[in-house]
Tab-separated table of C-alpha atoms in Angstrom:
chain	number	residue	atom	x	y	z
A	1	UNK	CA	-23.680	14.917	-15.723
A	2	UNK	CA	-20.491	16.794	-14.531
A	3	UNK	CA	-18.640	19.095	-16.165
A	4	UNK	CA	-15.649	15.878	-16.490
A	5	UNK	CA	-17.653	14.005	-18.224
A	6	UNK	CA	-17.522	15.070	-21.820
A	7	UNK	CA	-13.453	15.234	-21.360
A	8	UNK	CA	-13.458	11.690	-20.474
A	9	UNK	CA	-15.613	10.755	-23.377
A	10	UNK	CA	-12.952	12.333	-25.489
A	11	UNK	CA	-10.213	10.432	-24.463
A	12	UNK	CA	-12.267	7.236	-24.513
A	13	UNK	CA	-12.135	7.870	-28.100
A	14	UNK	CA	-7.962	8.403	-28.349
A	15	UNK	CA	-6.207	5.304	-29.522
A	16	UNK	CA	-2.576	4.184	-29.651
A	17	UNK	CA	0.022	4.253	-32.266
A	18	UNK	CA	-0.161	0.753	-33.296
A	19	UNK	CA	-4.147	0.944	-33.421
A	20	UNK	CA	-4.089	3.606	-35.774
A	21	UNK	CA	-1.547	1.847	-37.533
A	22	UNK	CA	-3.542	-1.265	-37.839
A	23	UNK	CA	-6.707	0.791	-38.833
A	24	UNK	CA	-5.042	2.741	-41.448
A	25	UNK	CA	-3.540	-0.400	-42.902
A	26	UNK	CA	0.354	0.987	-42.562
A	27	UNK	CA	3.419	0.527	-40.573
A	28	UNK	CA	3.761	2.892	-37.228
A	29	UNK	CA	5.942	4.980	-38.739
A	30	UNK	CA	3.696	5.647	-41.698
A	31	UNK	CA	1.427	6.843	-38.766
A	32	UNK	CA	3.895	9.607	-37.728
A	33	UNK	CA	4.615	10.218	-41.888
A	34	UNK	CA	0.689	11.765	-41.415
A	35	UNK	CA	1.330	13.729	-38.502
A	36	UNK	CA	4.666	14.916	-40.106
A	37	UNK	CA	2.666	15.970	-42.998
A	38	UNK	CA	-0.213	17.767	-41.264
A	39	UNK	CA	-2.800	15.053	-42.242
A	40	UNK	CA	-3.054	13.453	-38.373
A	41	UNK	CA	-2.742	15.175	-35.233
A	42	UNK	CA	-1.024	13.736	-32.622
A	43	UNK	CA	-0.969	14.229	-28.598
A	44	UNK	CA	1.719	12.500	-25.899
A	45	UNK	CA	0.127	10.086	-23.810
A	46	UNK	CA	0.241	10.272	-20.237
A	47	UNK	CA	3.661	9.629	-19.089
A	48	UNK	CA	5.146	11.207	-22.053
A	49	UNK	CA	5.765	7.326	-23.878
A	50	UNK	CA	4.449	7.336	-27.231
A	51	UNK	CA	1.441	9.133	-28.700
A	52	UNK	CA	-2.613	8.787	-28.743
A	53	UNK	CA	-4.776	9.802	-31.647
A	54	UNK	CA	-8.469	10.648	-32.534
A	55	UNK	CA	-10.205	7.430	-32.907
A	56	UNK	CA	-12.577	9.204	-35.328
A	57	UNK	CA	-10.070	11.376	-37.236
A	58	UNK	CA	-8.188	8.690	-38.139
A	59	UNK	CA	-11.015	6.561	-39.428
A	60	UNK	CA	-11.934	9.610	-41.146
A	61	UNK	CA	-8.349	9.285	-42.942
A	62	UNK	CA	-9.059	5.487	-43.398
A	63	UNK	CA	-11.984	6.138	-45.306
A	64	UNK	CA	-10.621	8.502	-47.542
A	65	UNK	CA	-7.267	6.472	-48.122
A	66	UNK	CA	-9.620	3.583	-48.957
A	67	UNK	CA	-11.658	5.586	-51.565
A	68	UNK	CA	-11.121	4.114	-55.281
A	69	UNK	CA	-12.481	3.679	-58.321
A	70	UNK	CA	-15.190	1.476	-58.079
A	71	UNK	CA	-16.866	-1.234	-61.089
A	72	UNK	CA	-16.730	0.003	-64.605
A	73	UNK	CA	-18.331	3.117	-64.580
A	74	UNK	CA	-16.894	5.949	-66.726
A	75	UNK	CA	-16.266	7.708	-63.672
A	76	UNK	CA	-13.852	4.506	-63.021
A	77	UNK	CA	-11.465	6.221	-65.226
A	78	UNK	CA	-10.694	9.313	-62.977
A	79	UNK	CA	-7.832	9.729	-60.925
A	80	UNK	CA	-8.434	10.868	-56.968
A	81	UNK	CA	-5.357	11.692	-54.136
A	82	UNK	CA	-6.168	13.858	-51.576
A	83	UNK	CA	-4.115	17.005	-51.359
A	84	UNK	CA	-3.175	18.928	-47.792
A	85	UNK	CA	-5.865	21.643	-48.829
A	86	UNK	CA	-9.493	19.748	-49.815
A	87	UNK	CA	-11.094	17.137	-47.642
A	88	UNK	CA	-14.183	15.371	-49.291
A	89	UNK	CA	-15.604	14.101	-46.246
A	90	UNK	CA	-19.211	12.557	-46.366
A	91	UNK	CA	-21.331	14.859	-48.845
A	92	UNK	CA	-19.117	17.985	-47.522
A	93	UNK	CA	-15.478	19.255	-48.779
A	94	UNK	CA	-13.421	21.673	-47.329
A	95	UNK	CA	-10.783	23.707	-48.588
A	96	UNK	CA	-7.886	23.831	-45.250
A	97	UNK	CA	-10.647	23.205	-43.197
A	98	UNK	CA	-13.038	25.858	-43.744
A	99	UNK	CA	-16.599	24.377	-45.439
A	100	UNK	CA	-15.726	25.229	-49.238
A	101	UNK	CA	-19.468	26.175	-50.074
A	102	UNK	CA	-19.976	28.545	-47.194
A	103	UNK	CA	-16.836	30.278	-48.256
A	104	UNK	CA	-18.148	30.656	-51.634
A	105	UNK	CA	-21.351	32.156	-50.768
A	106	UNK	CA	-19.242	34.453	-48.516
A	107	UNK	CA	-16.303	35.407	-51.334
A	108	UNK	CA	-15.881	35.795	-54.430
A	109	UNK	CA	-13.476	33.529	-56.650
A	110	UNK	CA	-10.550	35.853	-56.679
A	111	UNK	CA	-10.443	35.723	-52.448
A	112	UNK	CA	-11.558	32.034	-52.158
A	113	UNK	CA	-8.234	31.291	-54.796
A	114	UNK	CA	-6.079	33.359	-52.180
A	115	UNK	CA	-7.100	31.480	-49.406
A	116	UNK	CA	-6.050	28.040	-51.150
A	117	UNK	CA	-2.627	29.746	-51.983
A	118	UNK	CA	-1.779	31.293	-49.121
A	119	UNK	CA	-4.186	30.585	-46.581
A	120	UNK	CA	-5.237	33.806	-45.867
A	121	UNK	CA	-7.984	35.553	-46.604
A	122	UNK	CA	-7.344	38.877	-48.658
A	123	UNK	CA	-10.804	40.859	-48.787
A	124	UNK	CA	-11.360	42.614	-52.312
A	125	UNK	CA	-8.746	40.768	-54.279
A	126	UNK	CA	-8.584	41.222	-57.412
A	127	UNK	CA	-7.033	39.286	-60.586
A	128	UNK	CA	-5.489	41.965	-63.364
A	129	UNK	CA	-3.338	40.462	-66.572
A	130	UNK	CA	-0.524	42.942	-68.367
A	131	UNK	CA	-1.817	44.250	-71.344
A	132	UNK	CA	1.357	42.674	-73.441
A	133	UNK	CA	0.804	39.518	-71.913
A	134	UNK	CA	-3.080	39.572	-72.646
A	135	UNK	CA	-2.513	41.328	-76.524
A	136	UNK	CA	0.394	38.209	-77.600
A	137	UNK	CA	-2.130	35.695	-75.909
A	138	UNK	CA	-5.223	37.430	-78.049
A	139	UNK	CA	-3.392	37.292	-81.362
A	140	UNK	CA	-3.038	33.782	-80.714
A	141	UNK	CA	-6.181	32.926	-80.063
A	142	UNK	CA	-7.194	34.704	-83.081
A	143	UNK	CA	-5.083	33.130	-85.535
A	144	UNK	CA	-7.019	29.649	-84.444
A	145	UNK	CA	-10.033	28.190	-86.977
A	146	UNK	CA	-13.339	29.310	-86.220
A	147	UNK	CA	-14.622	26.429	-84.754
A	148	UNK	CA	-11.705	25.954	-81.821
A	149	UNK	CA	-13.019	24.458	-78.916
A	150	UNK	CA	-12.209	26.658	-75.722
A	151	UNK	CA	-9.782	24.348	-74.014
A	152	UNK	CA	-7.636	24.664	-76.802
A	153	UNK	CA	-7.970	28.601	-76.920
A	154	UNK	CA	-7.151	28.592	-73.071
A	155	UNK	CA	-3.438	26.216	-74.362
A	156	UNK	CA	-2.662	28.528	-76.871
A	157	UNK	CA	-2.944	31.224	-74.803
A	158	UNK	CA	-1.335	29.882	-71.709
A	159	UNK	CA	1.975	29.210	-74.142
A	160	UNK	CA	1.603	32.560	-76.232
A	161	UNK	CA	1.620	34.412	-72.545
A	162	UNK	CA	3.959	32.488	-71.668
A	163	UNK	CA	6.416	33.698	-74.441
A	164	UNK	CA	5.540	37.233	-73.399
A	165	UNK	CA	7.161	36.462	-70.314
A	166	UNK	CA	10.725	36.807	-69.620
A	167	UNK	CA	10.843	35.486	-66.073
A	168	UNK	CA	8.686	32.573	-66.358
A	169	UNK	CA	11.672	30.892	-65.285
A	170	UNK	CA	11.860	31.718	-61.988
A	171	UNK	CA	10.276	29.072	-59.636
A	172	UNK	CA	10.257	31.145	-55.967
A	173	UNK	CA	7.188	30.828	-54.328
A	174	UNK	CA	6.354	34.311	-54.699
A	175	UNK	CA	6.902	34.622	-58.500
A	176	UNK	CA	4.853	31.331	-59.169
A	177	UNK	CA	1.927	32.615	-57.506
A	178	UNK	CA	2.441	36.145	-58.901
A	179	UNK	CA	1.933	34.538	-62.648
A	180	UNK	CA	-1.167	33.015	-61.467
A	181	UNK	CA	-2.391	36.130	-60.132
A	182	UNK	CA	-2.117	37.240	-63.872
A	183	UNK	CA	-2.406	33.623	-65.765
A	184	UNK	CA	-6.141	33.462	-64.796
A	185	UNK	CA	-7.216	36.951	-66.268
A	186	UNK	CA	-4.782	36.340	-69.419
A	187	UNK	CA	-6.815	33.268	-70.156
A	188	UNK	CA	-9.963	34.888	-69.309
A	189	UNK	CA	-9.080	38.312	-71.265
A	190	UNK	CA	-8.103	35.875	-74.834
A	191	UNK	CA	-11.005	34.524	-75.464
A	192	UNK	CA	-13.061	36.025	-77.934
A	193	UNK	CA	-15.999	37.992	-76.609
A	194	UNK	CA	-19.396	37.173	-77.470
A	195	UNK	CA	-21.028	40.398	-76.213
A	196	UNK	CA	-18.975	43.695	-75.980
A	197	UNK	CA	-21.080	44.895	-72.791
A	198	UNK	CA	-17.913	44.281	-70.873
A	199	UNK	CA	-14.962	46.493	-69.596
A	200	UNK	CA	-11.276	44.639	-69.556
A	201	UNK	CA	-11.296	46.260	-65.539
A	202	UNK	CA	-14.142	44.969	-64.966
A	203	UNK	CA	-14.607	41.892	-62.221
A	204	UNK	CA	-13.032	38.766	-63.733
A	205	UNK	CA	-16.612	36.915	-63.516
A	206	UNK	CA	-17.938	39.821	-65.794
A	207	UNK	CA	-15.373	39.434	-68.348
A	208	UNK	CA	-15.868	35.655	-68.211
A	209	UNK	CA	-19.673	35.859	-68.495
A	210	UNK	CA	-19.106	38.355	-71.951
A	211	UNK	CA	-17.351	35.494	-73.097
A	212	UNK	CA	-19.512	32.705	-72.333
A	213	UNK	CA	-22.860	34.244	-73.264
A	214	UNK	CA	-24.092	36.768	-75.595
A	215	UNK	CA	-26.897	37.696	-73.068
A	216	UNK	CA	-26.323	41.079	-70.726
A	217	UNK	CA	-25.550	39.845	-67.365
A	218	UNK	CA	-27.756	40.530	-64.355
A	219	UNK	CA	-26.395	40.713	-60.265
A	220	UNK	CA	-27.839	37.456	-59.741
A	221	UNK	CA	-26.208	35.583	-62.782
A	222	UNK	CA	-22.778	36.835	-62.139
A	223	UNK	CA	-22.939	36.138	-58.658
A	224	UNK	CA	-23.856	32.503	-60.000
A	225	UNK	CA	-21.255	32.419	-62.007
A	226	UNK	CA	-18.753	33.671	-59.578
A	227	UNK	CA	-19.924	31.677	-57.082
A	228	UNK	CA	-19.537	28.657	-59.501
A	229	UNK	CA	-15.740	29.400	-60.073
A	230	UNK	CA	-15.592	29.401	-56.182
A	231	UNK	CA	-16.895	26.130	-55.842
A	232	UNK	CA	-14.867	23.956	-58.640
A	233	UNK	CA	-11.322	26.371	-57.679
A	234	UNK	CA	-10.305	22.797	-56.176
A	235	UNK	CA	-11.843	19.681	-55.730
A	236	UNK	CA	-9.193	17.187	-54.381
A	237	UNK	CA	-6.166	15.954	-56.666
A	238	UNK	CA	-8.108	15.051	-59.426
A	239	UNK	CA	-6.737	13.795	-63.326
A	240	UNK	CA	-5.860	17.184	-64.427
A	241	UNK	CA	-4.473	18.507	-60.997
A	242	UNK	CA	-2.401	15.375	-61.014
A	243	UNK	CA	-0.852	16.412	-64.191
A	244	UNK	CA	-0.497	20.111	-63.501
A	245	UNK	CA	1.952	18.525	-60.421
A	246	UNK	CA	3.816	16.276	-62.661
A	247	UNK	CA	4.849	18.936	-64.728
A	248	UNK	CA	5.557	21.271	-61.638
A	249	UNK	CA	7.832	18.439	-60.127
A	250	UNK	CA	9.630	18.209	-62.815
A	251	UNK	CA	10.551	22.320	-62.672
A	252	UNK	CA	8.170	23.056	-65.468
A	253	UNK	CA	7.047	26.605	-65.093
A	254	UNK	CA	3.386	27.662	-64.242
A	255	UNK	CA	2.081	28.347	-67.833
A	256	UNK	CA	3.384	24.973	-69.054
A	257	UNK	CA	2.405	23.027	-65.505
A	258	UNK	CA	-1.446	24.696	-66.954
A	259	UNK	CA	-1.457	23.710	-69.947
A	260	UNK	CA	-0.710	20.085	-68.880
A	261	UNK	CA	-3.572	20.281	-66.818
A	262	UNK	CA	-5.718	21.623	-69.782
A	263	UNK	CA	-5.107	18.768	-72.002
A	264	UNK	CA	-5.940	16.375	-69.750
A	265	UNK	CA	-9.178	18.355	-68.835
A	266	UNK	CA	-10.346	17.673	-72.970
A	267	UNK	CA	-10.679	13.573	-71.678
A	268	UNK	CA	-14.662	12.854	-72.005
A	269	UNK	CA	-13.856	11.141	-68.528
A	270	UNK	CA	-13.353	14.506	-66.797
A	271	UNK	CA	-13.264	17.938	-68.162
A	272	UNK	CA	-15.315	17.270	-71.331
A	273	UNK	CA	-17.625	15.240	-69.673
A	274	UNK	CA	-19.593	18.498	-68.822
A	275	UNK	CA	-20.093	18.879	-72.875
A	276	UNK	CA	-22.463	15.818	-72.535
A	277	UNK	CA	-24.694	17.482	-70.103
A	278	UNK	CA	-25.203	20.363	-71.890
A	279	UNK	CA	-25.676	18.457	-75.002
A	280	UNK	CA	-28.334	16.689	-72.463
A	281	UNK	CA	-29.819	19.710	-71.302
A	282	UNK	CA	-30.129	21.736	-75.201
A	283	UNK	CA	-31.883	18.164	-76.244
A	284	UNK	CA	-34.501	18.536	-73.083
A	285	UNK	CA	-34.998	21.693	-73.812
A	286	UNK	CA	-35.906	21.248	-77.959
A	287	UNK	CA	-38.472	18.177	-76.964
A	288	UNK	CA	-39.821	19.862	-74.330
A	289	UNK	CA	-39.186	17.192	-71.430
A	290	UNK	CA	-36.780	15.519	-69.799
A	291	UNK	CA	-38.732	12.142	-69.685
A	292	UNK	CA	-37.666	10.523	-73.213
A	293	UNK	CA	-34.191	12.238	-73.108
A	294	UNK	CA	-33.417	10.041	-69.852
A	295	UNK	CA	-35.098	7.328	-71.856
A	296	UNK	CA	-33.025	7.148	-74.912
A	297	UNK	CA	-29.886	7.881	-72.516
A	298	UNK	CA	-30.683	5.032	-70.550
A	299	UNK	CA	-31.607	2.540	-73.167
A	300	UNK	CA	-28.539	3.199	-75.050
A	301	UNK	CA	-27.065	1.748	-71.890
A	302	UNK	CA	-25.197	5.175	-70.874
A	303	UNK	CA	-25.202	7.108	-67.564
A	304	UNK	CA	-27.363	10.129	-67.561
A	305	UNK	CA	-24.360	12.982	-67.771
A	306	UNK	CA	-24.657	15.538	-65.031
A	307	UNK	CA	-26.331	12.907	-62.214
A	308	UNK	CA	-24.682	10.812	-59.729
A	309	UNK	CA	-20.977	11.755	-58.421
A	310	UNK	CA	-18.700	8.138	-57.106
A	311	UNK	CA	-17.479	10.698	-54.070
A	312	UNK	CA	-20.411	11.950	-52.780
A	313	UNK	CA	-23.419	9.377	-51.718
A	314	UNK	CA	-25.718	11.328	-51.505
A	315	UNK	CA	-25.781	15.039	-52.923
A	316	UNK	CA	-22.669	16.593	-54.011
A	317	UNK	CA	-22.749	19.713	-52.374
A	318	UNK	CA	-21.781	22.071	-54.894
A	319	UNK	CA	-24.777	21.524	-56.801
A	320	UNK	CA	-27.195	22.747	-53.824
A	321	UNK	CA	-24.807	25.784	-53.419
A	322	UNK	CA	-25.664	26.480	-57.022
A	323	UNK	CA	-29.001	25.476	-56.802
């Protein structure tokens, strides 16, 4: 073999515009609408008259363009559009092009969020809230009935900070992403603690865990649990992304765009739908066995909640990062 050979094999594999085009199902100029948008690369073919592209990469686009909901599953219910920064691409996902689950076993949430906002890394970040945002969204919170589910504790708060903020108005790039630098420890913060081994400075996976559980955190179940918020920070432009944007494009701030998000996260189809496995999971663990629990799910005619995922095939990754 010479040292051509693997060059020519590449460009075996580059195709014309109007053969991606007739792959991906879409006019030519929808082809360049891709490249224009960062979602195809392109290169000049020889003689400089049109352009060639990766046979492979633009299956790869094909595929995911072609992914829908399929039969009448629950799952048939969710909404799916890929975004510029995840690719779900057979049992793997990336978040702008970096393998999501190696980055977070590498960083914690707080630097793996930075890197899908800005697309840099930013060792040691940290997420702090102002304590007059975090004290209106607490009294808030408080005022609610005891038995307030926490999606509605994280809406109230998102609005009640959102009243302690006088320049939630401004849409710049830079202020947006400044309130969710403070947003996500606001929320976190206005819950109501179930353990008070925590410090309000402490890491934001701490705080979360005192709120959570009632059982004093070890290193290895905060890393979990850190490592956790890492891997569901973004998983393509799913029901309650979807609505986060429709609020944002329609110059909604950043609290309300959240709290748009968070009410469509309560549908049993998405958000909620991890209630059921835990429900699952408390009824294994009173019998004794999973065997019968299965059973009884599966005679009733219902999907077992927790198993199976319509993107991913085979294993969804996130769950053997966990694992």
């Amino acid at each position: 073999m010479t040292d051509q050979e693997p060059a020519l094999a590449h460009e075996a594999r580059r195709i014309s515009t109007k053969e991606a085009a007739e792959l991906l199902g879409v006019k030519p100029e929808t082809v360049y609408a891709y490249v224009s948008r960062g979602q195809l690369g392109s290169r000049r073919s020889t003689g400089g008259r049109g352009s060639t592209f990766d046979a492979k990469e633009v299956e790869a686009l094909a595929r995911r363009n072609r992914r829908e909901p399929a039969g009448s599953s629950p799952a048939a219910g969710t909404l799916s559009v890929r975004t510029r920064i995840t690719l779900i691409d057979k049992d793997r996902y990336y978040f702008r092009g970096v393998d999501a689950t190696e980055l977070a076993a590498r960083h914690s949430y707080e630097e793996v969020a930075e890197w899908l906002w800005t697309g840099a890394l930013r060792p040691g970040a940290t997420f702090t809230a102002p304590e007059a945002s975090v004290a209106v969204a607490r009294r808030a919170v408080d005022a609610l009935p005891e038995h307030t589910g926490p999606t509605d504790r994280l809406r109230v708060a998102a609005i009640a900070a959102a009243s302690a903020d006088p320049l939630r108005f401004d849409l710049s790039e830079q202020a947006v992403l400044g309130t969710a630098r403070t947003l996500i420890p606001t929320l976190v913060d206005a819950l109501p603690p179930k353990s008070h081994g925590h410090r309000d400075d402490s890491s934001l996976a701490h705080r979360l865990w005192a709120r959570l559980s009632g059982r004093e955190p070890d290193e290895a179940s905060l890393r979990a649990l850190d490592t956790a918020l890492a891997l569901l920070v973004d998983h393509d432009l799913a029901a309650s992304t979807l609505a986060v944007r429709v609020a944002a494009s329609a110059r909604a701030h950043a609290y309300a765009a959240v709290s748009a998000g968070l009410g469509v996260l309560e549908g049993p189809l998405h958000g909620a739908a991890s209630g059921l496995a835990h429900r699952m999971l408390l009824d294994v663990l009173d019998r004794g066995t999973a065997a019968p629990v299965v059973a009884d799910e599966l005679r009733a005619g219902r999907r077992v909640p927790g198993l199976g995922h319509r993107i991913y095939p085979g294993e969804d990754p996130r769950a053997r990062a966990l694992f």
